[in-house]
Coordinates of C-alpha atoms and ligand atoms in Angstrom, one line a residue:
M1 CA -16.9 24.9 48.0
T2 CA -14.7 26.8 50.3
N3 CA -13.7 23.9 52.5
R4 CA -14.4 20.3 53.4
R5 CA -17.1 21.2 55.9
S6 CA -19.1 23.2 53.4
F7 CA -18.8 20.3 51.0
L8 CA -20.2 17.9 53.6
E9 CA -23.0 20.2 54.4
F10 CA -23.8 20.4 50.7
L11 CA -23.8 16.6 50.6
A12 CA -26.1 16.4 53.6
A13 CA -28.6 18.6 51.8
S14 CA -28.5 16.5 48.6
P15 CA -31.9 14.9 47.5
L16 CA -29.9 11.6 47.0
L17 CA -29.6 11.4 50.8
A18 CA -33.2 12.4 51.5
G19 CA -34.6 10.7 54.5
L20 CA -31.4 10.9 56.6
P21 CA -31.2 13.8 59.0
A22 CA -28.5 16.2 57.7
A23 CA -26.5 16.1 61.0
D24 CA -26.3 12.2 60.7
V25 CA -24.9 12.4 57.2
L26 CA -22.4 14.9 58.4
A27 CA -21.5 12.9 61.4
Q28 CA -21.1 9.6 59.5
A29 CA -18.9 11.2 57.0
T30 CA -16.7 12.8 59.6
S31 CA -16.5 10.1 62.3
L32 CA -13.0 9.6 63.6
K33 CA -11.6 6.5 65.4
N34 CA -8.7 8.3 67.0
A35 CA -7.8 11.9 67.8
T36 CA -4.8 11.6 65.5
D37 CA -7.1 10.9 62.5
A38 CA -8.2 14.5 62.6
L39 CA -6.8 16.6 59.8
D40 CA -7.9 20.0 61.0
V41 CA -10.0 21.3 63.8
F42 CA -13.2 21.1 61.7
D43 CA -13.1 17.3 61.9
F44 CA -13.5 17.7 65.7
E45 CA -16.2 20.3 65.3
A46 CA -18.3 17.8 63.3
M47 CA -17.7 15.1 65.8
A48 CA -18.4 17.3 68.8
R49 CA -21.7 18.4 67.2
R50 CA -22.7 14.7 66.9
L51 CA -21.6 13.7 70.4
L52 CA -22.9 16.5 72.5
P53 CA -26.5 16.8 73.6
P54 CA -28.3 19.8 71.8
A55 CA -28.3 22.1 74.8
H56 CA -24.5 21.6 75.4
W57 CA -23.7 22.0 71.7
G58 CA -25.9 25.1 71.9
Y59 CA -23.9 26.5 74.8
L60 CA -20.7 25.9 73.0
S61 CA -21.7 27.2 69.6
T62 CA -23.9 30.1 70.4
G63 CA -23.1 33.7 69.8
V64 CA -25.7 36.4 70.7
E65 CA -28.8 37.3 68.8
G66 CA -28.1 36.7 65.1
D67 CA -24.5 35.5 65.7
V68 CA -23.2 38.3 63.5
T69 CA -20.1 39.1 65.7
L70 CA -19.4 35.4 66.1
K71 CA -19.2 35.0 62.3
A72 CA -17.3 38.2 61.8
N73 CA -14.5 37.0 64.1
S74 CA -13.5 34.1 61.8
T75 CA -14.3 35.6 58.4
A76 CA -12.0 38.6 59.3
Y77 CA -9.0 36.3 58.8
S78 CA -9.7 36.0 55.1
R79 CA -9.0 39.7 54.6
Y80 CA -5.3 39.0 54.8
Q81 CA -3.1 36.8 52.7
L82 CA 0.4 35.7 53.6
R83 CA 3.3 37.3 51.8
T84 CA 5.9 34.6 51.2
R85 CA 9.7 35.1 51.2
R86 CA 12.3 32.7 49.8
F87 CA 15.9 31.8 50.4
V88 CA 15.7 32.4 54.1
D89 CA 17.1 29.5 56.2
V90 CA 14.0 28.2 57.9
S91 CA 15.5 24.9 58.9
R92 CA 15.1 26.1 62.5
I93 CA 11.9 27.7 63.5
D94 CA 11.6 29.0 67.1
M95 CA 7.9 29.4 68.2
A96 CA 8.7 29.9 71.9
M97 CA 6.5 32.5 73.6
H98 CA 7.6 34.3 76.7
L99 CA 5.1 36.1 79.0
F100 CA 5.5 37.4 82.5
G101 CA 8.6 35.3 83.1
E102 CA 7.1 32.1 81.9
S103 CA 8.1 30.3 78.6
F104 CA 5.7 28.2 76.5
N105 CA 6.3 26.1 73.4
S106 CA 4.2 28.4 71.2
P107 CA 1.9 31.4 71.3
I108 CA -1.3 29.3 71.1
V109 CA -3.1 29.7 74.4
L110 CA -6.1 27.8 75.8
A111 CA -8.7 30.6 76.5
P112 CA -10.8 30.3 79.6
V113 CA -13.9 28.3 78.7
S114 CA -16.4 27.6 81.4
S115 CA -18.2 24.4 82.4
Q116 CA -15.9 22.0 80.5
G117 CA -17.6 19.1 82.3
A118 CA -20.5 19.7 79.9
F119 CA -18.2 18.7 77.0
H120 CA -16.2 15.8 78.5
P121 CA -16.3 14.1 81.9
E122 CA -12.7 15.1 82.7
G123 CA -13.4 18.7 81.7
E124 CA -10.6 21.2 82.5
V125 CA -8.3 18.4 83.9
A126 CA -8.2 16.8 80.4
S127 CA -7.4 20.2 78.8
A128 CA -4.7 20.8 81.5
R129 CA -3.0 17.5 80.7
A130 CA -2.8 18.4 77.0
A131 CA -1.5 21.8 77.8
K132 CA 1.2 20.2 80.0
N133 CA 2.1 17.7 77.3
R134 CA 2.6 20.5 74.7
N135 CA 3.7 23.2 77.2
Q136 CA 1.0 25.7 76.3
L137 CA -0.5 28.4 78.4
Q138 CA -3.9 27.6 79.9
L139 CA -6.4 30.1 81.3
F140 CA -8.8 28.7 84.0
S141 CA -12.4 30.0 84.1
T142 CA -14.1 31.2 87.3
Q143 CA -16.9 29.0 86.1
A144 CA -14.8 25.8 85.7
T145 CA -16.3 22.5 86.6
R146 CA -13.1 21.3 88.3
S147 CA -11.2 23.0 91.1
I148 CA -8.3 25.3 90.3
E149 CA -6.0 23.2 92.5
D150 CA -6.8 19.9 90.6
V151 CA -6.4 21.7 87.2
S152 CA -3.1 23.2 88.2
K153 CA -1.9 19.8 89.4
A154 CA -2.8 18.3 86.1
R155 CA -1.1 21.2 84.2
G156 CA 2.1 20.5 86.3
K157 CA 2.2 24.2 87.4
P158 CA -0.4 26.9 88.3
V159 CA -2.7 27.9 85.5
W160 CA -3.6 31.6 85.0
F161 CA -6.9 32.6 86.6
Q162 CA -9.8 34.2 84.7
L163 CA -12.0 36.3 87.0
Y164 CA -15.7 37.1 86.5
T165 CA -16.8 40.0 88.6
S166 CA -19.9 40.3 90.7
D167 CA -21.6 43.1 92.6
S168 CA -19.7 42.0 95.7
F169 CA -16.1 42.9 96.1
A170 CA -15.9 40.6 99.1
V171 CA -16.6 37.6 96.7
T172 CA -14.1 39.0 94.2
T173 CA -11.5 39.2 97.0
R174 CA -12.1 35.6 98.1
L175 CA -11.8 34.3 94.5
L176 CA -8.5 36.2 94.1
Q177 CA -7.2 34.9 97.3
R178 CA -8.0 31.3 96.4
A179 CA -6.3 31.7 93.0
E180 CA -3.2 33.3 94.5
A181 CA -3.0 30.5 97.1
A182 CA -3.1 28.0 94.3
G183 CA 0.0 29.7 92.9
C184 CA -1.6 31.5 89.9
P185 CA 0.8 34.2 88.7
V186 CA -1.7 36.1 86.6
V187 CA -5.4 37.0 86.7
A188 CA -7.3 38.0 83.6
I189 CA -10.5 40.0 84.5
T190 CA -13.2 39.6 81.9
V191 CA -15.1 42.8 81.4
D192 CA -17.1 42.2 78.2
L193 CA -20.3 41.1 79.8
P194 CA -21.3 44.0 82.0
A195 CA -25.0 43.5 81.9
G196 CA -25.9 40.1 80.5
R197 CA -26.4 38.8 77.0
N198 CA -29.0 37.3 74.7
T199 CA -27.9 33.9 73.5
V200 CA -30.6 33.1 71.0
T201 CA -28.9 30.0 69.4
L202 CA -28.5 28.5 72.8
S203 CA -32.2 29.1 73.6
R204 CA -33.3 27.5 70.3
L205 CA -31.1 24.4 70.9
M206 CA -32.3 24.0 74.5
R207 CA -35.8 23.6 73.1
E208 CA -34.6 20.7 71.0
D209 CA -33.1 18.9 74.1
A210 CA -35.6 16.6 75.6
R211 CA -33.6 16.1 78.8
P212 CA -34.7 18.2 81.8
C213 CA -31.8 20.5 82.7
A214 CA -32.6 20.2 86.4
A215 CA -31.8 16.5 86.4
C216 CA -28.1 17.4 86.3
H217 CA -27.9 21.0 87.2
G218 CA -30.5 21.1 90.0
T219 CA -32.3 24.4 90.6
G220 CA -29.0 26.1 89.7
G221 CA -29.5 24.9 86.1
P222 CA -30.0 27.0 83.0
S223 CA -33.8 26.7 83.3
G224 CA -33.9 26.7 87.1
N225 CA -34.2 29.7 89.5
G226 CA -30.9 29.1 91.2
N227 CA -27.6 30.8 90.5
I228 CA -25.7 28.4 88.2
V229 CA -22.4 30.3 88.6
A230 CA -22.3 30.0 92.4
T231 CA -22.6 26.2 92.1
K232 CA -19.1 26.0 90.6
P233 CA -16.1 24.7 92.7
M234 CA -14.4 28.1 92.6
F235 CA -17.2 29.4 94.9
A236 CA -16.9 26.6 97.4
G237 CA -17.0 28.1 100.9
I238 CA -17.9 31.6 99.6
E239 CA -21.2 33.1 100.7
T240 CA -23.0 34.0 97.5
Q241 CA -26.6 34.4 98.8
G242 CA -28.0 37.6 97.3
V243 CA -24.9 38.3 95.2
R244 CA -25.5 39.2 91.6
M245 CA -23.0 37.6 89.2
Q246 CA -23.0 40.8 87.1
S247 CA -21.4 44.1 87.7
A248 CA -22.9 46.8 85.5
S249 CA -21.4 49.5 87.7
L250 CA -17.7 48.7 87.4
T251 CA -15.4 51.6 86.4
W252 CA -11.6 51.8 85.8
D253 CA -10.8 52.2 89.5
F254 CA -11.6 48.5 89.8
I255 CA -8.1 47.6 88.5
K256 CA -6.5 49.4 91.4
R257 CA -8.9 47.8 93.8
V258 CA -7.9 44.4 92.5
K259 CA -4.2 45.3 92.5
D260 CA -4.5 46.4 96.2
V261 CA -5.7 42.9 97.2
T262 CA -3.5 40.6 95.0
K263 CA 0.1 40.2 93.9
M264 CA -0.9 38.5 90.7
K265 CA -0.3 40.4 87.4
V266 CA -3.6 41.8 86.2
M267 CA -4.8 41.5 82.6
I268 CA -8.0 42.9 81.2
K269 CA -9.9 40.5 78.9
G270 CA -12.5 41.9 76.6
L271 CA -11.2 45.3 75.3
E272 CA -11.7 46.2 71.7
S273 CA -10.8 49.9 71.3
G274 CA -7.7 52.0 71.4
E275 CA -9.2 54.4 73.9
D276 CA -9.9 51.6 76.4
A277 CA -6.4 50.1 75.8
A278 CA -4.8 53.4 76.7
L279 CA -7.0 53.7 79.8
A280 CA -6.1 50.2 80.8
V281 CA -2.4 51.0 80.7
E282 CA -3.0 54.3 82.5
H283 CA -4.8 52.5 85.3
G284 CA -2.0 49.9 85.8
A285 CA -3.1 46.9 83.8
D286 CA -0.3 44.5 83.1
G287 CA -1.7 43.0 79.9
I288 CA -4.7 43.0 77.6
V289 CA -6.7 40.3 75.8
V290 CA -8.5 41.8 72.8
S291 CA -11.7 39.8 72.9
N292 CA -15.4 40.0 72.3
H293 CA -16.0 36.7 74.2
G294 CA -16.0 34.8 70.9
G295 CA -19.0 36.8 69.7
R296 CA -20.9 36.0 72.9
A297 CA -21.2 39.5 74.3
T298 CA -22.2 42.5 72.0
E299 CA -24.0 41.8 68.8
T300 CA -22.9 43.3 65.4
G301 CA -19.6 44.1 66.9
R302 CA -16.3 44.2 65.1
A303 CA -14.1 41.2 64.5
T304 CA -11.3 41.1 67.1
L305 CA -8.7 40.9 64.3
E306 CA -10.1 44.3 63.1
S307 CA -9.8 45.7 66.6
L308 CA -6.3 44.4 67.3
P309 CA -4.3 47.1 65.3
E310 CA -5.8 50.1 67.2
V311 CA -5.2 48.4 70.6
V312 CA -1.6 47.5 69.6
R313 CA -1.1 51.2 68.5
A314 CA -2.5 52.6 71.7
V315 CA -0.5 50.3 73.9
G316 CA 2.7 51.0 72.0
G317 CA 4.6 48.0 73.4
R318 CA 4.2 49.0 77.0
I319 CA 2.3 45.8 78.0
P320 CA 1.6 42.5 76.2
V321 CA -1.5 42.2 74.0
L322 CA -3.2 38.9 73.4
V323 CA -6.2 38.3 71.1
D324 CA -8.9 35.7 70.7
G325 CA -12.0 35.1 68.6
G326 CA -12.4 32.9 65.5
V327 CA -9.0 31.3 65.4
R328 CA -9.3 28.0 63.6
R329 CA -6.0 27.7 61.8
G330 CA -2.3 28.3 62.4
T331 CA -2.4 30.8 59.6
D332 CA -5.1 32.7 61.6
A333 CA -2.7 32.8 64.6
F334 CA 0.1 33.9 62.3
K335 CA -2.0 36.9 61.0
A336 CA -2.8 38.0 64.5
L337 CA 0.8 37.8 65.5
A338 CA 1.7 39.8 62.4
L339 CA -0.7 42.5 63.5
G340 CA 1.0 42.8 66.8
A341 CA -0.4 40.2 69.2
N342 CA 2.0 38.6 71.6
A343 CA -0.1 35.4 71.8
V344 CA -3.3 34.1 70.4
C345 CA -6.0 32.3 72.5
I346 CA -8.3 29.6 71.1
G347 CA -11.7 28.8 72.6
R348 CA -14.2 26.6 70.7
A349 CA -11.4 24.9 68.6
Y350 CA -9.9 23.1 71.6
I351 CA -13.3 22.4 73.1
W352 CA -14.3 20.6 69.9
G353 CA -11.2 18.4 70.5
L354 CA -12.1 17.9 74.2
A355 CA -15.7 16.9 73.4
S356 CA -14.4 14.4 70.8
F357 CA -11.6 12.7 72.6
G358 CA -10.9 14.4 75.9
E359 CA -7.1 15.0 76.5
Q360 CA -6.1 13.4 73.2
G361 CA -8.4 15.7 71.3
V362 CA -7.1 18.8 72.9
D363 CA -3.6 17.5 72.3
R364 CA -4.3 17.0 68.6
V365 CA -5.8 20.4 68.3
L366 CA -2.6 22.0 69.7
E367 CA -0.5 19.8 67.5
M368 CA -2.3 20.7 64.3
L369 CA -2.4 24.5 65.1
N370 CA 1.2 24.5 66.0
T371 CA 2.1 22.6 62.8
E372 CA 0.1 25.0 60.7
L373 CA 1.7 28.0 62.4
R374 CA 5.2 26.5 61.8
L375 CA 4.4 26.1 58.1
A376 CA 3.1 29.6 57.8
M377 CA 6.3 30.9 59.5
A378 CA 8.5 28.9 57.2
G379 CA 6.6 30.0 54.1
C380 CA 7.0 33.7 55.1
G381 CA 10.7 33.3 56.1
T382 CA 10.0 34.2 59.7
R383 CA 12.1 32.2 62.1
S384 CA 10.9 33.5 65.4
L385 CA 7.8 35.3 66.7
E386 CA 9.8 38.6 66.7
E387 CA 10.3 38.2 62.9
I388 CA 6.5 38.0 62.3
T389 CA 5.6 41.6 61.4
P390 CA 2.9 43.3 59.2
A391 CA 5.3 43.0 56.3
A392 CA 4.3 39.3 56.2
L393 CA 0.7 40.2 55.3
I394 CA -1.1 41.4 52.2
D395 CA -4.3 43.3 53.0
A396 CA -6.8 42.4 50.3
R397 CA -8.8 45.5 51.1
A398 CA -5.8 47.8 50.4
G399 CA -6.2 47.0 46.6
Ligands
FMN401 C1 -18.5 27.7 75.8 C2 -17.7 28.9 76.1 C3 -17.5 29.3 77.4 C4 -16.7 30.4 77.7 N1 -16.5 30.7 79.0 C5 -15.7 31.8 79.3 C6 -15.4 32.1 80.6 O1 -15.7 31.4 81.5 N2 -14.6 33.2 80.8 C7 -14.2 34.0 79.8 O2 -13.5 35.0 80.1 N3 -14.5 33.7 78.5 C8 -15.2 32.6 78.2 N4 -15.4 32.3 76.9 C9 -14.8 33.1 75.9 C10 -13.4 32.6 75.5 O3 -12.5 32.8 76.6 C11 -12.8 33.2 74.3 O4 -12.9 34.6 74.4 C12 -13.6 32.8 73.0 O5 -14.0 31.5 73.1 C13 -12.7 33.0 71.8 O6 -13.4 32.8 70.6 P1 -13.4 31.4 69.8 O7 -14.3 30.4 70.6 O8 -14.0 31.7 68.5 O9 -12.0 30.9 69.8 C14 -16.2 31.2 76.6 C15 -16.4 30.8 75.3 C16 -17.1 29.7 75.0 C17 -17.3 29.3 73.6

């Protein structure tokens, strides 16, 4: 058995436990009383799966089509092993991360995850309180269920804004103006969903959910005819009638158009190739997030950890490079940092904590990942983020 979760799944399938639904066995075996009882993020995954209604669990866990990219993201981390070093004084480890003039306690970042109200009533506000408590960077989704002002207040300072584009630049401008007025210093434009996606796992789980979506979502719900995106607080007061929340026709000049209407630093989220990274720098991007949307965009794509080195090479240190996708351990974060990332974003991992215990769950996820990262740094004799280099990794494929 590779880990505790696979063992529990094995148990759940045992004929000795026949009669009990597998998910129940898993849930009973993994129920936590307090967030601090969790030993790793997979404890929260099991709990979130038990607590969330099927459709919401489906929304969180889905990839696209056969979920191949989704799985590739996390398995890519097993390609590398850590190369330990001894007799280095690691009694003081500095994990501080500095980005665009702000300092954070560690390079673990909360990725923008939409609709957090579907996972916990306090949604993004609970995540923000945890991010404040641990002084971690938080990115706020265009599709958040709480307002950017409330979330920034809970965070104790402005969060960074993630922008979804549409076919209306007037709408884009209004969103940017609101984020800027809320004090956001940085916008990350997500570009990995130019023309929709095919979330098969979500569709399957929606069929298992007896509750009518419209009861909560109205006609804007997933099975309604309305525009679910435009019902989110970020769109309050913005005319979205007839606006398509997709933008298949965007080209690189979009970065300049955005820069012309905002003072925020502009990052591009969703690049995976060296060519695109070079073009991003050429067109004035201030930073890149190597991302495939957690395997929720293009199917049978490459793991982001595999894409990272060519992006880092193309950028050549001119702008910061962040990465996300499949990060479940501090050692995963360490490996991404060693391959050149300036910071590492987590998505599902903190939402598992949020769904389980709200703020306390997100706090515990951050605490566990930070502890694991610190241990990896100590084991490899790396006392600061700058000291984490490719020399700290062994590539199992290199033979
Ligand atoms: C439920 C869910 C909602 C997401 N919503 C957004 C979003 O609103 N904007 C965005 O740029 N990315 C969104 N993402 C992608 C994340 O920002 C991030 O790229 C991804 O979750 C990283 O992979 P991981 O979940 O394996 O850590 C979402 C991901 C999930 C799982």
